[in-house]
Short mmCIF file of C-alpha atoms and ligand atoms in Angstrom, two decimals:
data_model
loop_
_atom_site.label_atom_id
_atom_site.label_comp_id
_atom_site.label_asym_id
_atom_site.label_seq_id
_atom_site.Cartn_x
_atom_site.Cartn_y
_atom_site.Cartn_z
CA MET A 17 16.18 -0.83 3.97
CA SER A 18 18.57 0.37 5.12
CA LEU A 19 17.39 3.30 7.77
CA ASN A 20 18.59 5.99 5.26
CA ASP A 21 16.13 5.24 2.76
CA THR A 22 12.60 6.47 2.30
CA PRO A 23 10.18 3.34 3.29
CA ARG A 24 9.31 1.41 -0.18
CA ALA A 25 5.79 1.60 0.95
CA ASN A 26 5.57 5.22 1.25
CA ARG A 27 6.89 6.14 -2.73
CA LEU A 28 5.15 6.40 -5.56
CA HIS A 29 4.81 3.35 -7.59
CA ILE A 30 5.22 3.32 -10.95
CA GLY A 31 4.25 0.04 -12.48
CA ILE A 32 5.19 -0.96 -16.53
CA PHE A 33 3.04 -2.83 -18.55
CA GLY A 34 3.37 -4.52 -21.85
CA ARG A 35 3.29 -7.48 -23.90
CA THR A 36 6.45 -9.35 -24.13
CA ASN A 37 9.44 -7.90 -25.93
CA SER A 38 7.69 -4.79 -25.97
CA GLY A 39 10.89 -2.99 -24.11
CA LYS A 40 9.73 -2.61 -21.13
CA SER A 41 12.63 -3.80 -19.20
CA THR A 42 15.10 -1.75 -21.29
CA LEU A 43 12.83 1.56 -20.59
CA ILE A 44 13.12 1.01 -16.65
CA ASN A 45 17.05 0.58 -17.29
CA ALA A 46 16.81 3.90 -19.44
CA LEU A 47 14.50 6.16 -17.16
CA THR A 48 16.66 4.89 -13.82
CA GLU A 49 19.56 5.22 -16.00
CA GLN A 50 20.63 1.96 -14.69
CA ASP A 51 21.04 -1.50 -15.83
CA ILE A 52 18.64 -2.62 -12.68
CA ALA A 53 16.17 -5.17 -14.96
CA ILE A 54 17.53 -8.20 -17.02
CA THR A 55 16.33 -7.65 -21.00
CA SER A 56 17.16 -9.59 -23.92
CA PRO A 57 15.22 -10.52 -27.15
CA VAL A 58 13.24 -13.55 -26.02
CA ALA A 59 9.76 -12.92 -25.26
CA GLY A 60 8.72 -14.00 -21.36
CA THR A 61 12.62 -12.69 -20.40
CA THR A 62 10.43 -10.80 -16.99
CA THR A 63 8.60 -13.55 -15.47
CA ASP A 64 7.85 -11.87 -12.29
CA ALA A 65 7.60 -8.40 -11.06
CA VAL A 66 10.50 -7.11 -10.01
CA PHE A 67 10.10 -4.00 -7.88
CA LYS A 68 13.09 -1.42 -7.29
CA SER A 69 13.35 1.78 -5.83
CA MET A 70 14.85 4.42 -7.24
CA GLU A 71 15.24 8.25 -6.55
CA ILE A 72 14.05 10.09 -10.12
CA LYS A 73 15.08 13.27 -10.97
CA GLY A 74 11.83 15.70 -10.59
CA ILE A 75 9.70 12.98 -9.22
CA GLY A 76 11.78 11.67 -6.26
CA PRO A 77 11.77 8.68 -4.36
CA CYS A 78 9.59 5.79 -6.18
CA VAL A 79 9.57 2.23 -6.96
CA PHE A 80 9.69 0.78 -10.40
CA ILE A 81 7.46 -2.32 -11.15
CA ASP A 82 9.18 -4.22 -13.90
CA THR A 83 6.34 -6.74 -14.73
CA ALA A 84 5.86 -9.72 -16.93
CA GLY A 85 4.63 -9.27 -20.27
CA PHE A 86 0.86 -10.28 -20.01
CA ASP A 87 0.72 -12.70 -23.57
CA ASP A 88 -1.20 -15.32 -22.55
CA GLU A 89 0.41 -18.27 -24.13
CA GLY A 90 1.24 -21.55 -22.51
CA GLU A 91 1.39 -22.22 -18.61
CA LEU A 92 3.77 -19.37 -18.65
CA GLY A 93 1.49 -17.13 -19.82
CA LYS A 94 -0.70 -17.95 -17.53
CA LEU A 95 1.79 -17.58 -14.56
CA ARG A 96 2.70 -14.05 -16.13
CA ILE A 97 -0.73 -12.56 -16.11
CA GLU A 98 -1.41 -13.30 -12.48
CA SER A 99 1.60 -12.08 -11.31
CA THR A 100 1.16 -8.71 -13.46
CA LYS A 101 -2.67 -8.72 -12.19
CA LYS A 102 -1.14 -8.35 -9.31
CA ALA A 103 1.16 -5.96 -9.51
CA THR A 104 -1.44 -3.13 -10.79
CA GLN A 105 -2.46 -3.70 -6.95
CA LYS A 106 0.34 -1.93 -6.09
CA THR A 107 0.38 0.80 -9.05
CA ASP A 108 0.10 4.26 -8.43
CA ILE A 109 0.97 5.32 -12.51
CA ALA A 110 0.87 3.05 -15.10
CA LEU A 111 3.53 3.31 -17.98
CA PHE A 112 1.30 0.83 -20.87
CA VAL A 113 4.43 0.29 -23.64
CA ILE A 114 3.32 -0.71 -26.87
CA SER A 115 6.00 -1.13 -29.86
CA ASP A 116 3.67 -1.31 -32.83
CA TYR A 117 0.15 -1.51 -33.63
CA LEU A 118 -2.47 -2.27 -30.92
CA ALA A 119 -3.67 -5.95 -30.53
CA GLN A 120 -6.43 -7.27 -28.64
CA ASN A 121 -4.87 -7.78 -25.17
CA ASP A 122 -3.65 -4.73 -25.44
CA LEU A 123 -6.68 -3.04 -25.32
CA ASP A 124 -7.90 -5.63 -22.67
CA TRP A 125 -5.35 -4.65 -20.43
CA LEU A 126 -5.94 -0.87 -20.93
CA LYS A 127 -9.37 -1.06 -20.13
CA LEU A 128 -8.18 -3.44 -16.89
CA LEU A 129 -5.77 -0.51 -15.56
CA GLN A 130 -8.73 2.21 -16.85
CA ASN A 131 -11.51 0.17 -14.70
CA LYS A 132 -8.80 0.22 -11.70
CA LYS A 133 -8.66 3.75 -11.80
CA ILE A 134 -4.88 4.10 -12.13
CA PRO A 135 -3.40 7.16 -14.21
CA ILE A 136 -1.39 5.65 -17.72
CA ILE A 137 1.10 6.92 -19.51
CA PRO A 138 1.10 5.18 -23.05
CA VAL A 139 4.20 4.99 -24.44
CA LEU A 140 5.21 3.88 -27.75
CA ASN A 141 8.76 2.15 -27.60
CA ASN A 142 9.73 2.36 -31.21
CA LYS A 143 12.90 0.54 -31.46
CA GLY A 144 13.36 2.06 -35.21
CA LYS A 145 11.45 -0.25 -36.79
CA ASN A 146 8.44 1.70 -37.40
CA ASP A 147 8.78 4.34 -40.03
CA ASN A 148 5.14 4.41 -39.41
CA VAL A 149 5.12 5.83 -36.09
CA LYS A 150 2.61 8.77 -36.90
CA ASN A 151 0.20 6.22 -37.68
CA ILE A 152 0.36 4.53 -34.94
CA GLU A 153 0.10 7.47 -32.67
CA LYS A 154 -2.84 8.62 -34.64
CA ASP A 155 -4.74 5.11 -34.73
CA PHE A 156 -3.80 4.93 -30.87
CA LYS A 157 -5.54 8.44 -30.29
CA ASN A 158 -8.40 7.24 -32.64
CA ILE A 159 -9.37 3.74 -30.24
CA THR A 160 -8.24 4.69 -26.89
CA GLY A 161 -8.69 8.81 -26.50
CA LEU A 162 -5.05 8.66 -24.87
CA GLU A 163 -1.81 10.74 -26.80
CA LEU A 164 1.36 8.61 -27.06
CA VAL A 165 4.79 9.65 -26.03
CA THR A 166 7.14 8.18 -28.37
CA VAL A 167 10.62 6.67 -26.81
CA ASN A 168 13.24 4.73 -28.10
CA ALA A 169 14.07 2.95 -24.76
CA LYS A 170 17.61 1.75 -26.01
CA ASP A 171 19.10 4.95 -27.50
CA LYS A 172 17.26 6.87 -24.22
CA ARG A 173 15.20 9.11 -26.63
CA GLY A 174 11.91 10.64 -25.66
CA LEU A 175 12.74 10.35 -21.73
CA GLU A 176 12.37 14.11 -21.55
CA GLU A 177 8.84 14.05 -22.44
CA LEU A 178 7.94 10.63 -20.58
CA ARG A 179 9.09 12.60 -17.33
CA THR A 180 7.51 15.52 -17.82
CA ARG A 181 3.92 13.22 -18.33
CA LEU A 182 5.37 11.25 -15.10
CA ILE A 183 5.46 14.21 -13.27
CA ALA A 184 2.09 15.58 -14.41
CA ALA A 185 0.23 12.31 -13.95
CA ILE A 186 1.09 11.98 -9.83
CA PRO A 187 -1.87 11.89 -8.23
CA GLU A 188 -2.47 15.42 -6.70
CA ASP A 189 -3.12 14.65 -3.02
CA TYR A 190 -0.04 11.89 -3.21
CA ASP A 191 2.12 14.17 -1.02
CA SER A 192 -1.05 15.44 1.55
CA ILE A 193 -1.77 12.50 2.94
CA SER A 194 -1.35 12.72 6.75
CA ILE A 195 -0.56 10.49 9.49
CA THR A 196 -2.10 12.55 12.27
CA ASN A 197 -4.30 14.43 10.02
CA ASN A 198 -5.99 17.69 12.23
CA LEU A 199 -5.33 15.53 15.91
CA CYS A 200 -2.20 17.50 16.36
CA LYS A 201 -0.79 21.16 14.88
CA GLU A 202 2.55 23.56 15.25
CA GLY A 203 3.65 23.42 18.95
CA ASP A 204 1.08 21.07 20.46
CA VAL A 205 2.50 18.13 23.23
CA VAL A 206 2.19 14.91 22.07
CA LEU A 207 2.99 12.19 24.17
CA LEU A 208 3.90 8.61 22.51
CA VAL A 209 2.84 5.69 25.08
CA MET A 210 5.02 3.02 23.36
CA PRO A 211 5.34 -0.07 25.00
CA GLN A 212 8.61 -2.01 24.00
CA ASP A 213 7.34 -5.72 24.67
CA ILE A 214 8.62 -8.99 23.70
CA SER A 215 7.17 -8.75 20.54
CA ALA A 216 8.59 -5.17 19.81
CA PRO A 217 12.31 -5.73 17.68
CA LYS A 218 15.54 -5.57 19.41
CA GLY A 219 16.97 -2.36 19.05
CA ARG A 220 14.71 -0.31 17.30
CA LEU A 221 10.97 1.37 16.73
CA ILE A 222 8.59 -0.49 13.97
CA LEU A 223 7.81 1.82 10.98
CA PRO A 224 4.72 3.25 12.03
CA GLN A 225 6.03 4.10 14.96
CA VAL A 226 9.08 6.04 13.42
CA GLN A 227 6.79 7.34 10.47
CA THR A 228 4.46 9.50 13.14
CA LEU A 229 7.42 10.59 15.16
CA ARG A 230 9.06 12.28 12.01
CA GLU A 231 6.04 13.23 10.63
CA LEU A 232 5.22 15.00 14.57
CA LEU A 233 8.83 16.60 13.83
CA ASP A 234 7.91 18.00 10.69
CA LYS A 235 4.72 19.42 11.57
CA LYS A 236 6.61 21.44 14.75
CA CYS A 237 4.80 19.29 17.56
CA ILE A 238 6.54 18.29 20.77
CA SER A 239 6.41 14.82 20.81
CA ILE A 240 7.28 13.13 24.05
CA SER A 241 7.43 9.43 24.36
CA CYS A 242 7.44 6.47 27.20
CA THR A 243 6.69 2.78 27.78
CA THR A 244 3.43 2.61 29.48
CA ASP A 245 5.07 2.00 33.22
CA LYS A 246 6.09 5.15 33.06
CA MET A 247 3.48 7.09 31.45
CA LYS A 248 2.12 8.77 34.64
CA GLU A 249 5.32 10.33 35.52
CA ALA A 250 5.20 11.47 32.13
CA LEU A 251 2.11 13.38 32.57
CA ASN A 252 3.52 14.53 36.16
CA SER A 253 6.35 16.63 33.80
CA LEU A 254 4.17 18.34 31.89
CA LYS A 255 3.04 21.45 32.71
CA LYS A 256 -0.59 20.65 31.59
CA PRO A 257 -2.21 17.59 29.27
CA PRO A 258 -0.77 16.86 26.45
CA GLU A 259 -3.20 17.70 22.89
CA LEU A 260 -2.60 14.00 22.05
CA ILE A 261 -1.90 10.70 23.14
CA ILE A 262 -0.83 8.14 20.68
CA THR A 263 -0.15 4.25 21.82
CA ASP A 264 -0.08 0.46 20.74
CA SER A 265 -3.49 -0.93 20.27
CA GLN A 266 -2.12 -3.39 22.87
CA ALA A 267 -1.81 -0.88 25.53
CA PHE A 268 -5.15 1.00 24.62
CA SER A 269 -6.85 0.21 28.00
CA GLU A 270 -4.01 0.78 30.35
CA VAL A 271 -3.49 4.15 28.43
CA PHE A 272 -7.04 5.32 28.64
CA LYS A 273 -7.41 4.64 32.25
CA LEU A 274 -4.24 6.79 32.85
CA LYS A 275 -5.66 9.39 30.13
CA PRO A 276 -6.16 12.93 31.34
CA LYS A 277 -10.07 13.88 30.36
CA GLU A 278 -8.47 16.99 28.38
CA SER A 279 -6.22 14.73 25.63
CA LYS A 280 -7.25 13.17 22.65
CA LEU A 281 -6.13 9.63 22.60
CA THR A 282 -5.89 7.29 19.11
CA SER A 283 -3.57 3.95 18.41
CA PHE A 284 -0.53 3.79 15.88
CA SER A 285 -2.82 1.07 13.61
CA VAL A 286 -6.36 3.60 14.08
CA LEU A 287 -3.33 6.51 12.65
CA PHE A 288 -2.42 4.02 9.78
CA ALA A 289 -6.42 1.93 9.41
CA ASN A 290 -7.14 6.32 7.80
CA TYR A 291 -3.25 6.97 6.56
CA LYS A 292 -2.89 3.70 4.65
CA GLY A 293 -7.20 2.54 4.33
CA ASP A 294 -10.47 4.11 4.74
CA ILE A 295 -11.23 4.15 8.17
CA ASN A 296 -14.95 4.83 7.44
CA GLU A 297 -14.95 1.01 5.85
CA TYR A 298 -13.10 0.07 8.38
CA MET A 299 -15.52 1.22 11.40
CA LYS A 300 -18.77 -0.90 9.17
CA GLY A 301 -16.51 -3.72 9.15
CA ALA A 302 -16.02 -3.47 13.24
CA ASN A 303 -19.82 -3.15 13.66
CA ALA A 304 -19.92 -6.61 11.64
CA ILE A 305 -18.48 -8.17 15.01
CA GLU A 306 -21.69 -8.11 16.58
CA SER A 307 -23.47 -10.49 13.84
CA LEU A 308 -20.58 -13.04 14.47
CA ASN A 309 -21.63 -16.44 15.67
CA GLU A 310 -20.07 -19.83 16.88
CA ASN A 311 -19.80 -20.65 13.04
CA SER A 312 -18.83 -18.05 11.43
CA HIS A 313 -15.45 -17.79 9.50
CA VAL A 314 -12.58 -14.94 9.84
CA LEU A 315 -10.20 -14.27 7.69
CA ILE A 316 -6.96 -12.24 9.32
CA ALA A 317 -4.66 -11.02 6.66
CA GLU A 318 -1.42 -9.67 8.21
CA CYS A 319 1.14 -7.80 5.68
CA CYS A 320 4.39 -8.68 7.37
CA THR A 321 5.95 -11.71 6.61
CA HIS A 322 8.00 -11.72 9.91
CA VAL A 323 7.88 -14.69 12.10
CA PRO A 324 5.57 -13.61 15.08
CA VAL A 325 7.16 -13.28 18.12
CA GLY A 326 5.43 -13.86 21.55
CA GLU A 327 1.63 -12.59 21.73
CA ASP A 328 1.58 -11.89 18.05
CA ILE A 329 -1.34 -9.65 17.56
CA GLY A 330 -2.59 -11.61 14.27
CA THR A 331 -2.45 -15.07 15.83
CA VAL A 332 -2.89 -14.85 19.29
CA LYS A 333 -4.35 -11.24 20.80
CA ILE A 334 -7.26 -11.24 18.20
CA PRO A 335 -8.41 -14.17 18.01
CA LYS A 336 -8.37 -14.50 21.87
CA LEU A 337 -10.09 -11.87 22.07
CA LEU A 338 -12.59 -13.06 19.52
CA ARG A 339 -13.83 -16.35 20.95
CA LYS A 340 -13.82 -14.33 24.14
CA LYS A 341 -16.81 -12.51 22.46
CA VAL A 342 -18.08 -14.86 20.00
CA GLY A 343 -17.32 -18.66 21.34
CA ASP A 344 -14.66 -21.17 21.01
CA SER A 345 -15.67 -22.75 18.02
CA LEU A 346 -15.28 -19.78 16.10
CA LYS A 347 -13.58 -20.36 12.47
CA ILE A 348 -9.90 -18.33 12.33
CA THR A 349 -8.13 -18.45 8.94
CA ASN A 350 -4.53 -16.54 9.19
CA VAL A 351 -2.72 -15.15 5.77
CA ARG A 352 0.43 -13.59 5.24
CA GLY A 353 2.08 -11.49 3.00
CA ASN A 354 0.36 -11.31 -0.62
CA ASP A 355 -1.48 -14.69 0.23
CA PHE A 356 -4.88 -12.44 0.34
CA PRO A 357 -7.25 -14.71 -1.27
CA LYS A 358 -9.43 -13.68 -4.26
CA ASP A 359 -12.46 -15.32 -3.37
CA LEU A 360 -13.89 -13.93 -0.15
CA SER A 361 -16.79 -15.43 -0.17
CA GLU A 362 -16.57 -17.99 2.78
CA TYR A 363 -15.56 -15.41 5.01
CA ASP A 364 -17.86 -13.28 7.48
CA LEU A 365 -15.25 -10.65 8.10
CA ILE A 366 -11.93 -9.58 7.14
CA ILE A 367 -9.58 -8.01 9.81
CA SER A 368 -6.46 -6.60 8.00
CA CYS A 369 -3.09 -5.26 9.84
CA GLY A 370 -1.78 -1.89 9.69
CA GLY A 371 -0.60 -2.38 6.30
CA CYS A 372 2.70 -0.33 7.29
CA MET A 373 4.65 -2.96 4.54
CA PHE A 374 2.67 -1.91 1.67
CA ASN A 375 1.59 1.10 -0.45
CA ARG A 376 -1.62 2.63 0.21
CA LYS A 377 -2.36 1.30 -3.31
CA TYR A 378 -2.35 -1.89 -2.35
CA ILE A 379 -4.25 -2.19 0.79
CA LEU A 380 -6.82 0.00 -0.65
CA SER A 381 -7.42 -2.54 -3.49
CA ARG A 382 -7.72 -5.04 -0.54
CA ILE A 383 -11.07 -3.09 0.73
CA ASP A 384 -12.40 -2.64 -2.72
CA SER A 385 -12.32 -6.70 -2.67
CA ALA A 386 -13.69 -7.24 0.13
CA LYS A 387 -16.11 -4.36 -0.73
CA ASN A 388 -17.22 -5.87 -4.51
CA GLN A 389 -18.21 -9.08 -2.66
CA ASN A 390 -20.01 -7.59 0.34
CA ILE A 391 -17.39 -8.68 3.09
CA PRO A 392 -16.76 -6.54 5.97
CA ILE A 393 -13.56 -5.80 6.45
CA THR A 394 -11.27 -4.19 9.33
CA ASN A 395 -8.63 -4.09 10.84
CA TYR A 396 -5.95 -4.59 14.11
CA GLY A 397 -6.41 -1.90 15.76
CA ILE A 398 -9.77 -0.94 15.10
CA VAL A 399 -10.75 -4.05 15.91
CA ILE A 400 -9.02 -4.09 19.16
CA ALA A 401 -10.38 -0.98 20.40
CA TYR A 402 -13.60 -1.91 19.36
CA LEU A 403 -13.32 -5.85 21.49
CA ASN A 404 -11.97 -3.41 24.63
CA GLY A 405 -15.22 -1.14 24.63
CA ILE A 406 -12.89 2.22 23.56
CA LEU A 407 -13.78 2.53 20.06
CA GLU A 408 -15.73 5.47 20.53
CA ASN A 409 -12.98 7.44 22.81
CA VAL A 410 -10.23 7.06 19.88
CA SER A 411 -9.95 10.14 17.66
CA PHE A 412 -8.69 10.00 14.69
N1 GTP B 519 16.74 -1.44 -30.86
C1 GTP B 519 15.85 -1.57 -30.14
N2 GTP B 519 15.80 -2.47 -29.17
C2 GTP B 519 15.07 -2.65 -28.45
C3 GTP B 519 14.48 -1.19 -27.68
N3 GTP B 519 13.73 -1.33 -26.57
C4 GTP B 519 13.96 -2.95 -26.14
N4 GTP B 519 14.79 -3.30 -27.57
C5 GTP B 519 14.94 -4.89 -27.77
O1 GTP B 519 13.86 -5.56 -27.49
C6 GTP B 519 14.67 -7.09 -27.30
C7 GTP B 519 13.15 -7.20 -25.93
O2 GTP B 519 13.34 -5.79 -24.70
P1 GTP B 519 13.24 -6.17 -23.06
O3 GTP B 519 13.68 -4.79 -22.23
O4 GTP B 519 13.61 -7.42 -22.52
O5 GTP B 519 11.50 -6.16 -23.45
P2 GTP B 519 10.20 -6.76 -22.33
O6 GTP B 519 9.51 -5.66 -22.54
O7 GTP B 519 11.06 -6.46 -21.02
O8 GTP B 519 9.86 -8.04 -22.58
P3 GTP B 519 9.66 -9.32 -21.28
O9 GTP B 519 10.43 -8.73 -20.07
O10 GTP B 519 9.87 -10.75 -22.28
O11 GTP B 519 8.17 -9.27 -21.75
C8 GTP B 519 15.89 -6.85 -26.12
O12 GTP B 519 16.10 -7.37 -27.11
C9 GTP B 519 15.63 -5.36 -26.38
O13 GTP B 519 17.16 -4.99 -26.44
C10 GTP B 519 14.75 -0.18 -28.74
O14 GTP B 519 14.08 1.21 -28.28
N5 GTP B 519 15.66 0.32 -29.82
MG1 MG B 520 11.12 -7.48 -19.22
#
């Protein structure tokens, strides 16, 4: 990602689903007017989901996910299905491509997408073979209740209508989700206390900080930033206490001690818990810490795949805090990136990171999975605030 790009996690994710050879990759190339996906007459050309960031006329920044066809033949078929299922977890809108009459596995997959409440735009890629387009369209409508958009991906026909349907399918609240919500408004002074310790990347700020700063500027707030050791001076330089103070979870207790009582306090992780996930579910999850005992098993899921530096939050800080409270024999498993287990039954609590590298849809799908299996789930910032006894002082 270059600094000029909209972060991938913030883009609308459009997943393309369909049987092998239906023309999914060809359609992506046509829509993006680029040769970004490999196409061929061999079924199973795309074997793993491919993510491509794109700017689309009328839609803006988005990510196309070219998936592997979901036919289930052979061992490769099984792998394709797994990778395509994973792609559904990140999909905001699904293009569902057929090139002929519906088959049973089309229907199964339509149902799977519908169950996940993903808006679906069904596309008939008429490769020029079907002179019975009208019948296919009618048949499709009768069976699914959905209206097909007919295109010819190779000749780039029908794409305007498809774009219109795509724009109409963008979830209404897609752009309105905010990081700081009602915590501050135009003209408010917001103090950002951001320790730049050993675990901070060299020469730059981490994504949640950059995104929060950008939002504050857009909202016309006055943002002031300092490191923890300069917080007193920063406060003294102001005529009145800031409306809001935002800090890192790790600096929370220190900042809380210095905080003027008029100022609200929150952390980047708490803000992102709400922005990227479901804070109410996380609050419930934090309460489950009380029922942990020495035989409990906790899963800590980190999205980033970076190699931990210094006192990493997920592998060092949180385990230390938890074991101090619950006991040394508490079992903790750490996973990274996409390796989130499907079966969560062996865990008593799941703690997820802020999710800055993943889109909201994906984090919500993790929360859903935990909810469905009745396993409490919470996140880094909430746990640290809870274990430091300051959760009731956090604003969100
Ligand atoms: N004539 C014609 N051929 C097409 C059209 N769309 C796709 N094809 C051809 O159909 C074949 C399969 O297209 P792909 O885009 O690779 O299909 P896919 O759905 O991505 O297939 P997998 O990656 O194998 O799942 C290629 O040879 C394409 O050139 C079309 O609109 N017209
Ligand atoms: Mg393909």
